[in-house]
Amino acid sequence: MGMTMTQKILAAHAGLDKVKAGQLIMADLDLVLGNDITSPVAIKEFQKIGVKEVFDKSKVAIVPDHFTPNKDIKSAEQCKFIREFARDKEIENYFEVGEMGIEHALIPEKGLVVSGDVVIGADSHTCTYGALGAFSTGVGSTDMAAGMAIGKAWFKVPEAMKIVLKGSLPKWVSGKDVILHIIGMIGVDGALYQSMEYTGPGVASLTMDDRFTIANMAIEAGAKNGIFEVDEKTIEYMKEHSTKKYTIYKADEDAEYTRVIEIDLSTLRPTVAFPHLPENTRTIDEVGDIPIDQVVIGSCTNGRIEDLRVAAKILKGNKVKKGVRTIIFPATQKIYLQAMKEGLLEIFIEAGAAVSTPTCGPCLGGHMGILAAGERAVATTNRNFVGRMGHPESEVYLASPAVAAASAITGKISSPEEVVK
Amino acid sequence: MIKGTVIKYGDNIDTDVIIPARYLNTSNIDELAAHCMEDLDKDFVNKVKPGDIMVAGKNFGCGSSREHAPAVIKAAGIACVIAETFARIFYRNAINIGLPIMECPEAAKDIENGDQVSVDIYTGVITNISKGKTYQGTPFPEFMQDIMKAGGLINYVKGKGE
């Protein structure tokens, strides 16, 4: 029996010729990541292990992105703690406010992950880098601590679900709609413990930003990781951003899958996930009349340049509805600068939107856009759990940047087709 | 052997309701434990007693990777969590910090709030003392039992001398 992409990467990093689903292995790590919420716990655990240095100063990344720029004294103390650790251990990839971005947009942009890598991150959306053909998965702080100390982590080799993409996306439909459609179909535990492996002729039609968005939300289906087959676009991206050596793994013809799903991209519609689970999806045609108080465009899911471009295309020459707070977060400084050069920031501000420095902020109810009781937001973020963006009685509707921008103009959840004739 | 009174919840209990992110500007677990389950069940911290057992449906602990989630459940006094299934990061985190957990769909469905239950995490046998029933859960593989016996991953790594 053959192996999947994920199984091949794990085998190679465990020094084994072959692994099979269910097998427990110790794998070498190419990158260990943490943020300002998970790293403080990890550092305390690391200190208990008793090693003096991290296993490799170039293979640890710490990105204070959640409650930064420091939202209060306690957050400032946490950031100070991790900053001092990074300085003391001479961690090369510590990114301070000013160079910092949302970790899962920043790490690929900095070229720290390439195809064939094994990455763990103490952040559940670490699965984003599967877009590059890497095995990357979210873990907790203790795994991060052990990873920093010994450069290894234990894994149970996952079974896999194969997702075969065909055709290409219609206008105003993006990677966000693809992944919401899939989660709506299989449920929030539909890929529990498994890898979601994307292949098929439709992959080529997806931009890298679409693929980052799709891989990013694998965790929202319960998956261990999401991974895309490497193609010309992936190689071009890696050459542009990284000097690291990459390895391309293809699944064997006879690899075993728990399930094979075929998706014709051309049939998809803009899709919205209703509270309070990402699986509560409806197409834009089934949404009905849902008035909103706030729009958030950004996050590790949808704060990349293409997300901002599509939002700008819709907002250009329009005004956001009076009373709808529209907050836009470019995910990294590079994306921010690019958006400025392209005139996107001007479009946003002219339209009446607020533009913020990169931060995870409102996505997890941290700061910069918290909801009051009874308020409703359309967000391009990844989770709509109870209390996720603020008060436990507030509501989050997950959507693409196109739907979010259109909704900002009309003040209710809307299709871009309604706004752009 | 773990023995205690059951506090029961439903499906897809996510880490945001276990410990809301708005409190995570500290990593002091005892301070955080005061907010355990707050957005789902405000009364939890008042009613939980040391040694109680939490029982839930499928996909327990879905969402964020925050290790604060199993840590506050443990700090609140919960001795074991039984669920139909666990989200994978929560599962790892629970093992790594030494919070006993057990997957057993049959027990998770059958056990009711307030039942007296005992759990042997090494054999996977769950006994519902109130109902006079036993269920077979999935025991940890040996490797994970070793981590649990060491008291979590950090001690395990230290013990290996690596």
Coordinates of C-alpha atoms in Angstrom, one line a residue:
Chain A
M1 CA 0.0 0.0 0.0
G2 CA 1.3 3.5 -0.9
M3 CA 1.6 6.6 1.1
T4 CA -0.1 10.0 1.0
M5 CA 1.8 13.3 0.8
T6 CA 1.6 13.8 4.5
Q7 CA 2.7 10.2 5.3
K8 CA 5.8 10.6 3.0
I9 CA 6.9 13.8 4.6
L10 CA 6.5 12.3 8.1
A11 CA 8.4 9.1 7.1
A12 CA 11.3 11.2 5.7
H13 CA 11.5 13.2 8.9
A14 CA 11.3 10.1 11.1
G15 CA 14.1 8.4 9.2
L16 CA 11.8 5.7 8.0
D17 CA 11.2 4.3 4.6
K18 CA 7.6 3.7 5.2
V19 CA 4.9 4.7 7.8
K20 CA 1.3 3.8 8.0
A21 CA -1.8 5.5 9.4
G22 CA -2.0 5.1 13.2
Q23 CA 1.7 4.6 13.7
L24 CA 3.4 6.7 16.4
I25 CA 6.6 8.4 15.3
M26 CA 9.2 10.9 16.5
A27 CA 9.8 13.4 13.7
D28 CA 12.6 16.0 13.2
L29 CA 11.2 19.6 13.0
D30 CA 12.2 22.2 10.4
L31 CA 10.4 25.0 12.3
V32 CA 8.9 25.5 15.8
L33 CA 6.6 28.5 16.1
G34 CA 4.8 30.4 18.9
N35 CA 2.9 33.7 19.5
D36 CA 2.5 36.0 22.4
I37 CA -0.3 33.9 24.0
T38 CA 1.2 30.5 23.7
S39 CA 4.9 31.3 24.0
P40 CA 4.9 32.5 27.6
V41 CA 3.5 29.1 28.7
A42 CA 6.0 27.3 26.4
I43 CA 9.0 29.2 27.7
K44 CA 8.1 28.4 31.3
E45 CA 7.9 24.7 30.3
F46 CA 11.2 25.0 28.3
Q47 CA 12.9 26.3 31.4
K48 CA 11.8 23.2 33.4
I49 CA 13.5 20.9 30.9
G50 CA 16.9 22.3 31.9
V51 CA 18.5 22.7 28.4
K52 CA 20.5 25.9 28.0
E53 CA 19.9 26.6 24.3
V54 CA 17.2 26.0 21.7
F55 CA 17.9 23.2 19.3
D56 CA 18.5 25.5 16.4
K57 CA 18.4 29.3 16.6
S58 CA 17.3 29.6 13.0
K59 CA 14.5 27.1 13.3
V60 CA 12.4 28.7 16.1
A61 CA 10.1 31.6 15.3
I62 CA 8.3 33.8 17.8
V63 CA 5.7 36.3 16.6
P64 CA 3.9 38.5 19.0
D65 CA 0.7 39.1 17.0
H66 CA -2.4 38.4 19.1
F67 CA -2.6 41.2 21.7
T68 CA -0.1 43.4 20.0
P69 CA 0.6 46.3 19.8
N70 CA 0.3 45.6 23.5
K71 CA -3.4 46.1 24.4
D72 CA -2.9 46.4 28.2
I73 CA -0.3 46.0 30.9
K74 CA -0.7 42.3 31.2
S75 CA -0.2 41.8 27.5
A76 CA 2.9 44.1 27.6
E77 CA 4.3 41.9 30.4
Q78 CA 3.8 38.7 28.4
C79 CA 5.4 40.3 25.3
K80 CA 8.3 41.5 27.5
F81 CA 8.8 38.0 28.8
I82 CA 9.0 36.4 25.3
R83 CA 11.1 39.3 23.9
E84 CA 13.7 38.7 26.6
F85 CA 13.7 35.0 26.0
A86 CA 14.2 35.5 22.3
R87 CA 17.1 37.9 23.0
D88 CA 18.7 35.6 25.5
K89 CA 18.4 32.5 23.3
E90 CA 19.4 34.6 20.2
I91 CA 16.4 33.4 18.3
E92 CA 16.8 34.7 14.8
N93 CA 13.2 34.8 13.8
Y94 CA 11.7 37.0 16.5
F95 CA 9.5 39.7 14.8
E96 CA 8.8 42.8 16.8
V97 CA 5.9 45.2 16.2
G98 CA 6.9 47.2 13.1
E99 CA 8.2 44.1 11.3
M100 CA 5.7 41.8 12.8
G101 CA 2.7 40.5 10.9
I102 CA 0.0 37.9 11.6
E103 CA 2.2 34.8 12.0
H104 CA 0.6 32.6 9.3
A105 CA 0.9 35.3 6.7
L106 CA 4.3 36.3 7.9
I107 CA 6.1 33.0 8.1
P108 CA 5.6 32.0 4.4
E109 CA 6.4 35.6 3.3
K110 CA 9.7 35.4 5.2
G111 CA 10.5 32.2 3.4
L112 CA 10.7 30.2 6.6
V113 CA 8.6 27.3 5.3
V114 CA 9.0 25.3 2.0
S115 CA 7.4 22.2 0.6
G116 CA 8.5 19.0 2.3
D117 CA 9.1 20.7 5.7
V118 CA 7.6 19.5 9.0
V119 CA 6.4 22.5 11.1
I120 CA 4.8 22.7 14.5
G121 CA 3.3 25.9 15.8
A122 CA 1.6 26.7 19.1
D123 CA -1.3 28.1 17.2
S124 CA -4.0 26.1 15.7
H125 CA -3.9 27.8 12.3
T126 CA -0.3 26.6 11.8
C127 CA -1.9 24.2 9.2
T128 CA -1.8 27.2 6.8
Y129 CA 1.6 26.2 5.4
G130 CA 0.1 23.1 3.8
A131 CA -0.6 25.5 0.9
L132 CA 3.2 25.2 0.2
G133 CA 3.2 21.4 0.3
A134 CA 4.6 21.3 3.9
F135 CA 3.3 19.2 6.8
S136 CA 2.4 21.8 9.4
T137 CA 0.2 21.4 12.3
G138 CA -1.0 23.2 15.4
V139 CA 0.1 22.0 18.8
G140 CA 0.1 23.3 22.4
S141 CA 2.7 25.2 24.4
T142 CA 4.3 22.1 25.9
D143 CA 4.9 20.6 22.5
M144 CA 6.4 23.9 21.5
A145 CA 8.7 23.8 24.5
A146 CA 9.8 20.2 23.8
G147 CA 10.2 21.1 20.1
M148 CA 12.4 24.1 21.0
A149 CA 14.5 21.9 23.3
I150 CA 15.0 18.8 21.2
G151 CA 13.9 19.7 17.7
K152 CA 11.5 16.8 17.6
A153 CA 7.8 16.1 18.2
W154 CA 5.7 12.9 18.4
F155 CA 3.0 12.3 15.9
K156 CA 0.4 9.7 15.2
V157 CA 0.6 9.3 11.4
P158 CA -2.8 10.5 10.1
E159 CA -5.2 8.9 7.7
A160 CA -6.2 11.1 4.8
M161 CA -9.1 12.5 3.0
K162 CA -8.5 13.3 -0.7
I163 CA -10.2 16.3 -2.1
V164 CA -10.1 16.4 -5.9
L165 CA -10.7 19.9 -7.3
K166 CA -11.9 20.5 -10.8
G167 CA -12.8 23.5 -12.9
S168 CA -12.1 27.1 -11.8
L169 CA -13.8 29.6 -9.5
P170 CA -16.5 31.9 -10.8
K171 CA -16.3 35.7 -10.3
W172 CA -16.5 36.8 -6.7
V173 CA -15.9 33.3 -5.4
S174 CA -12.6 32.6 -3.6
G175 CA -10.6 30.1 -1.5
K176 CA -12.7 31.1 1.5
D177 CA -15.9 29.9 -0.2
V178 CA -14.2 26.7 -1.1
I179 CA -13.2 25.9 2.5
L180 CA -16.5 27.0 3.9
H181 CA -18.3 24.8 1.4
I182 CA -16.2 21.8 2.4
I183 CA -16.7 22.4 6.1
G184 CA -20.4 22.8 5.5
M185 CA -20.3 19.4 3.7
I186 CA -18.2 17.4 6.1
G187 CA -18.8 19.2 9.5
V188 CA -16.5 20.6 12.1
D189 CA -15.2 17.1 13.0
G190 CA -15.5 15.8 9.4
A191 CA -11.7 15.4 9.1
L192 CA -10.9 14.7 12.7
Y193 CA -7.3 13.5 13.2
Q194 CA -6.9 13.3 9.4
S195 CA -5.0 15.1 6.7
M196 CA -7.0 16.9 4.0
E197 CA -5.0 16.4 0.8
Y198 CA -5.9 18.6 -2.1
T199 CA -5.2 17.5 -5.6
G200 CA -6.8 17.5 -9.1
P201 CA -6.7 19.8 -12.2
G202 CA -8.6 22.6 -10.3
V203 CA -5.6 23.2 -8.0
A204 CA -3.8 25.0 -10.8
S205 CA -6.6 27.6 -11.1
L206 CA -6.2 28.6 -7.4
T207 CA -3.9 31.4 -6.5
M208 CA -1.4 30.9 -3.6
D209 CA -3.5 33.2 -1.5
D210 CA -6.6 31.0 -2.1
R211 CA -4.6 28.0 -1.1
F212 CA -3.3 29.6 2.1
T213 CA -7.0 30.4 3.0
I214 CA -8.1 26.8 2.3
A215 CA -5.2 25.2 4.2
N216 CA -5.7 27.7 7.1
M217 CA -9.1 26.4 7.9
A218 CA -8.3 22.7 7.8
I219 CA -8.4 22.8 11.7
E220 CA -12.0 24.0 11.4
A221 CA -12.9 20.6 10.0
G222 CA -11.0 19.0 12.8
A223 CA -8.1 18.1 10.5
K224 CA -4.5 17.6 11.6
N225 CA -3.3 19.4 8.5
G226 CA -4.4 20.4 5.0
I227 CA -1.9 20.0 2.2
F228 CA -1.8 21.0 -1.5
E229 CA 0.1 19.2 -4.2
V230 CA 3.0 21.3 -5.3
D231 CA 2.8 22.9 -8.8
E232 CA 4.4 25.7 -10.8
K233 CA 2.7 28.4 -8.7
T234 CA 4.1 26.9 -5.5
I235 CA 7.6 26.7 -6.9
E236 CA 7.4 30.2 -8.1
Y237 CA 6.2 31.4 -4.7
M238 CA 9.0 29.5 -2.9
K239 CA 11.7 30.9 -5.3
E240 CA 10.4 34.4 -4.8
H241 CA 10.3 34.2 -1.0
S242 CA 12.8 31.6 0.2
T243 CA 16.4 30.4 -0.2
K244 CA 15.6 27.1 1.6
K245 CA 16.0 23.8 -0.2
Y246 CA 12.6 22.3 -0.9
T247 CA 11.5 18.7 -1.5
I248 CA 8.3 17.8 -3.4
Y249 CA 6.3 14.8 -2.3
K250 CA 3.5 13.3 -4.4
A251 CA 1.0 10.8 -3.1
D252 CA 1.4 7.2 -4.4
E253 CA -1.2 6.0 -6.8
D254 CA -2.3 3.4 -4.4
A255 CA -2.3 5.6 -1.3
E256 CA -5.3 4.9 0.9
Y257 CA -8.0 7.5 1.7
T258 CA -10.9 7.4 4.2
R259 CA -12.9 9.4 1.7
V260 CA -12.6 11.0 -1.7
I261 CA -14.5 14.2 -2.4
E262 CA -14.7 15.8 -5.8
I263 CA -15.5 19.5 -6.1
D264 CA -16.3 21.3 -9.3
L265 CA -15.1 24.8 -8.4
S266 CA -17.2 26.4 -11.1
T267 CA -20.4 25.4 -9.3
L268 CA -19.5 27.2 -6.0
R269 CA -21.3 30.3 -4.7
P270 CA -20.2 32.9 -2.2
T271 CA -20.7 31.0 1.1
V272 CA -21.4 32.3 4.7
A273 CA -21.1 30.3 8.0
F274 CA -23.7 31.3 10.5
P275 CA -23.2 31.3 14.3
H276 CA -21.9 29.5 16.2
L277 CA -20.1 26.8 14.1
P278 CA -18.1 27.1 10.9
E279 CA -20.2 24.1 9.5
N280 CA -23.4 26.2 9.6
T281 CA -23.0 27.3 6.0
R282 CA -25.4 28.7 3.6
T283 CA -24.8 30.1 0.1
I284 CA -25.3 33.8 -0.3
D285 CA -28.6 33.0 -2.1
E286 CA -30.0 31.4 1.1
V287 CA -28.9 34.0 3.6
G288 CA -32.0 36.2 3.9
D289 CA -32.1 39.6 5.6
I290 CA -29.3 39.8 8.3
P291 CA -28.5 43.3 9.4
I292 CA -25.0 43.8 10.7
D293 CA -23.1 46.2 13.1
Q294 CA -19.5 45.5 12.1
V295 CA -17.3 44.2 9.3
V296 CA -13.8 42.8 9.8
I297 CA -11.6 42.1 6.8
G298 CA -8.2 40.5 7.7
S299 CA -6.8 37.7 9.9
C300 CA -4.5 34.8 9.1
T301 CA -7.3 33.5 6.9
N302 CA -8.0 36.5 4.7
G303 CA -5.6 39.4 5.3
R304 CA -3.4 38.9 2.3
I305 CA -3.0 41.2 -0.7
E306 CA -5.5 39.5 -2.9
D307 CA -8.1 39.7 -0.1
L308 CA -7.5 43.5 0.1
R309 CA -7.6 43.9 -3.6
V310 CA -11.0 42.3 -3.9
A311 CA -12.3 44.3 -1.0
A312 CA -11.0 47.5 -2.6
K313 CA -12.6 46.6 -6.0
I314 CA -16.0 46.4 -4.2
L315 CA -15.5 49.4 -1.9
K316 CA -14.1 51.7 -4.6
G317 CA -16.3 54.7 -5.1
N318 CA -18.8 53.4 -2.4
K319 CA -19.4 54.4 1.2
V320 CA -19.8 51.9 4.0
K321 CA -23.3 52.0 5.5
K322 CA -23.6 54.6 8.2
G323 CA -23.3 52.8 11.6
V324 CA -21.5 49.8 10.2
R325 CA -18.0 49.8 11.7
T326 CA -15.7 48.5 9.0
I327 CA -12.2 47.5 10.1
I328 CA -9.5 46.3 7.7
F329 CA -6.3 44.6 8.8
P330 CA -3.5 44.0 6.3
A331 CA -1.9 40.8 7.7
T332 CA 1.8 41.9 7.4
Q333 CA 3.8 45.1 7.0
K334 CA 4.7 44.0 3.5
I335 CA 1.1 43.6 2.6
Y336 CA 0.3 46.9 4.2
L337 CA 2.9 48.7 2.2
Q338 CA 1.8 47.0 -1.0
A339 CA -1.8 48.0 -0.3
M340 CA -0.6 51.5 0.2
K341 CA 1.4 51.6 -3.1
E342 CA -1.6 50.2 -5.0
G343 CA -3.9 52.8 -3.5
L344 CA -6.1 50.3 -1.7
L345 CA -5.7 52.0 1.7
E346 CA -7.0 55.3 0.1
I347 CA -10.0 53.4 -1.2
F348 CA -10.7 51.9 2.2
I349 CA -10.4 55.3 4.0
E350 CA -12.4 57.1 1.4
A351 CA -15.1 54.5 1.8
G352 CA -15.3 55.1 5.6
A353 CA -13.4 52.0 6.8
A354 CA -10.7 52.0 9.5
V355 CA -7.4 50.5 8.5
S356 CA -5.2 48.9 11.3
T357 CA -1.7 47.8 11.7
P358 CA -1.4 44.0 11.6
T359 CA -2.8 42.1 14.6
C360 CA -5.0 39.1 15.3
G361 CA -7.0 41.5 17.5
P362 CA -10.7 41.1 16.9
C363 CA -10.7 37.6 15.5
L364 CA -10.3 36.1 18.9
G365 CA -12.0 38.9 20.9
G366 CA -8.7 40.3 21.9
H367 CA -8.9 44.0 21.0
M368 CA -9.5 46.4 18.1
G369 CA -13.1 45.6 17.3
I370 CA -14.9 43.8 20.2
L371 CA -18.6 43.2 19.9
A372 CA -21.2 44.2 22.5
A373 CA -24.1 42.0 23.5
G374 CA -26.6 41.5 20.7
E375 CA -24.2 42.8 18.0
R376 CA -23.5 41.1 14.8
A377 CA -20.4 41.0 12.6
V378 CA -19.5 39.7 9.2
A379 CA -15.8 38.7 9.4
T380 CA -13.3 37.1 7.0
T381 CA -11.9 35.3 10.1
N382 CA -12.1 31.6 10.8
R383 CA -14.2 31.0 13.9
N384 CA -17.7 32.0 14.9
F385 CA -17.9 30.2 18.3
V386 CA -19.9 31.7 21.2
G387 CA -18.1 34.8 22.5
R388 CA -15.3 34.5 19.9
M389 CA -15.3 38.3 19.0
G390 CA -16.6 39.6 22.2
H391 CA -19.7 39.3 24.3
P392 CA -21.1 35.7 24.5
E393 CA -24.4 37.1 23.1
S394 CA -22.8 38.6 20.0
E395 CA -22.7 36.8 16.6
V396 CA -20.0 36.3 14.0
Y397 CA -20.8 35.4 10.4
L398 CA -17.8 34.0 8.5
A399 CA -17.5 35.1 4.8
S400 CA -15.0 36.0 2.1
P401 CA -13.5 39.5 1.7
A402 CA -15.9 40.0 -1.3
V403 CA -19.0 39.3 0.8
A404 CA -17.7 41.2 3.8
A405 CA -17.0 44.3 1.6
A406 CA -20.4 44.1 -0.1
S407 CA -22.0 43.7 3.3
A408 CA -20.2 46.8 4.7
I409 CA -21.9 48.9 1.9
T410 CA -25.4 47.6 2.3
G411 CA -25.4 47.1 6.1
K412 CA -26.6 43.5 5.8
I413 CA -25.1 40.3 4.6
S414 CA -24.9 40.8 0.8
S415 CA -23.5 39.3 -2.4
P416 CA -20.9 41.3 -4.3
E417 CA -23.2 40.9 -7.3
E418 CA -25.7 43.2 -5.5
V419 CA -23.2 46.0 -5.1
V420 CA -21.1 45.8 -8.2
K421 CA -23.2 45.8 -11.3
Chain B
M1 CA -8.5 4.7 39.7
I2 CA -10.4 7.9 39.2
K3 CA -13.8 8.2 40.8
G4 CA -16.2 11.2 40.9
T5 CA -19.4 13.0 40.1
V6 CA -20.3 13.8 36.5
I7 CA -20.8 17.3 35.0
K8 CA -22.1 16.9 31.5
Y9 CA -22.0 19.1 28.4
G10 CA -22.9 18.6 24.7
D11 CA -21.1 18.4 21.4
N12 CA -18.3 20.7 20.0
I13 CA -17.3 22.3 23.3
D14 CA -14.7 24.7 21.9
T15 CA -11.6 26.2 23.6
D16 CA -13.2 29.7 23.4
V17 CA -15.9 28.6 25.9
I18 CA -13.5 26.6 28.0
I19 CA -11.4 29.6 28.5
P20 CA -12.2 32.8 26.6
A21 CA -9.3 34.5 24.8
R22 CA -10.1 37.8 26.4
Y23 CA -8.5 36.5 29.6
L24 CA -5.4 35.2 28.0
N25 CA -3.3 38.3 28.7
T26 CA -2.0 36.2 31.6
S27 CA -0.7 32.7 31.6
N28 CA -1.3 32.3 35.4
I29 CA -3.5 29.1 35.3
D30 CA -5.0 29.6 38.8
E31 CA -6.1 33.0 37.9
L32 CA -7.6 31.7 34.6
A33 CA -9.3 28.8 36.2
A34 CA -11.8 31.2 37.7
H35 CA -13.2 31.7 34.2
C36 CA -13.3 28.0 33.2
M37 CA -16.4 27.3 31.1
E38 CA -17.6 30.8 31.7
D39 CA -19.3 31.5 28.3
L40 CA -21.2 28.2 28.3
D41 CA -21.9 27.7 32.0
K42 CA -21.4 30.6 34.4
D43 CA -22.1 28.3 37.4
F44 CA -19.4 25.7 36.6
V45 CA -16.7 27.2 38.8
N46 CA -19.2 27.3 41.7
K47 CA -20.5 23.8 41.4
V48 CA -17.3 21.9 40.4
K49 CA -15.7 19.9 43.2
P50 CA -12.2 18.4 43.2
G51 CA -12.3 15.0 41.6
D52 CA -15.4 15.6 39.4
I53 CA -15.5 14.0 36.0
M54 CA -16.5 16.0 32.9
V55 CA -18.4 14.2 30.2
A56 CA -19.2 15.6 26.8
G57 CA -20.2 14.7 23.2
K58 CA -18.1 14.8 20.1
N59 CA -15.2 17.0 19.1
F60 CA -14.5 18.2 22.7
G61 CA -11.9 21.0 22.8
C62 CA -12.2 22.1 19.2
G63 CA -10.7 25.4 18.1
S64 CA -7.6 27.1 19.4
S65 CA -4.4 25.4 20.4
R66 CA -4.4 27.1 23.7
E67 CA -3.0 24.7 26.3
H68 CA -4.7 27.0 28.9
A69 CA -7.9 25.0 28.1
P70 CA -7.0 21.6 29.5
A71 CA -4.9 23.3 32.1
V72 CA -7.8 25.3 33.5
I73 CA -10.1 22.2 33.5
K74 CA -7.4 20.4 35.5
A75 CA -6.9 23.4 37.8
A76 CA -10.7 23.7 38.4
G77 CA -10.5 20.2 39.9
I78 CA -11.7 18.0 37.1
A79 CA -10.0 14.6 37.4
C80 CA -10.9 13.2 34.0
V81 CA -12.7 14.2 30.8
I82 CA -14.7 11.5 29.0
A83 CA -16.0 12.4 25.5
E84 CA -17.3 10.7 22.3
T85 CA -14.3 12.2 20.5
F86 CA -11.7 14.9 21.2
A87 CA -10.3 17.6 18.9
R88 CA -6.7 16.6 18.2
I89 CA -4.8 19.5 19.6
F90 CA -6.8 19.3 22.9
Y91 CA -6.1 15.6 23.0
R92 CA -2.3 16.2 22.7
N93 CA -2.4 19.0 25.1
A94 CA -4.2 17.0 27.7
I95 CA -1.7 14.2 27.5
N96 CA 1.2 16.6 27.5
I97 CA 0.1 18.4 30.7
G98 CA -1.2 15.2 32.4
L99 CA -5.0 15.7 32.3
P100 CA -6.5 12.2 32.1
I101 CA -9.0 11.9 29.1
M102 CA -10.8 9.0 27.6
E103 CA -12.6 8.5 24.3
C104 CA -15.7 6.4 24.7
P105 CA -18.8 7.2 22.6
E106 CA -21.0 4.7 24.5
A107 CA -20.2 6.1 27.9
A108 CA -20.4 9.7 26.8
K109 CA -23.9 9.1 25.5
D110 CA -25.2 7.0 28.4
I111 CA -23.7 8.8 31.4
E112 CA -25.9 11.6 32.8
N113 CA -25.2 14.7 34.8
G114 CA -24.7 13.9 38.4
D115 CA -23.9 10.1 37.9
Q116 CA -21.1 8.6 40.0
V117 CA -18.4 7.2 37.6
S118 CA -15.0 5.6 37.9
V119 CA -12.4 5.5 35.2
D120 CA -9.3 3.3 34.8
I121 CA -7.3 5.3 32.2
Y122 CA -4.8 2.4 31.7
T123 CA -7.4 -0.3 30.9
G124 CA -10.0 2.1 29.5
V125 CA -12.7 0.6 31.7
I126 CA -15.4 3.2 32.7
T127 CA -17.9 2.2 35.4
N128 CA -21.1 4.0 35.9
I129 CA -21.7 3.3 39.6
S130 CA -25.1 5.1 39.6
K131 CA -26.4 3.0 36.7
G132 CA -24.5 -0.2 37.5
K133 CA -23.0 -0.3 34.0
T134 CA -19.5 -0.6 32.5
Y135 CA -18.2 0.7 29.2
Q136 CA -14.9 0.0 27.4
G137 CA -13.1 3.2 26.4
T138 CA -10.0 3.5 24.2
P139 CA -7.0 3.2 26.5
F140 CA -3.9 5.3 25.7
P141 CA -1.2 3.5 23.6
E142 CA 1.8 2.6 25.7
F143 CA 3.8 5.6 24.5
M144 CA 1.2 8.0 25.7
Q145 CA 0.8 6.1 29.0
D146 CA 4.5 6.6 29.5
I147 CA 4.0 10.4 29.1
M148 CA 1.1 10.3 31.5
K149 CA 3.0 8.2 34.0
A150 CA 5.9 10.7 33.9
G151 CA 3.5 13.5 34.7
G152 CA 3.5 15.0 31.3
L153 CA 5.7 15.6 28.3
I154 CA 8.3 17.8 30.0
N155 CA 9.1 15.2 32.6
Y156 CA 9.1 12.6 29.9
V157 CA 11.6 14.5 27.8
K158 CA 13.8 15.2 30.9
G159 CA 13.6 11.5 31.8
K160 CA 14.9 10.6 28.3
G161 CA 18.0 12.7 29.0
E162 CA 17.6 14.5 25.7

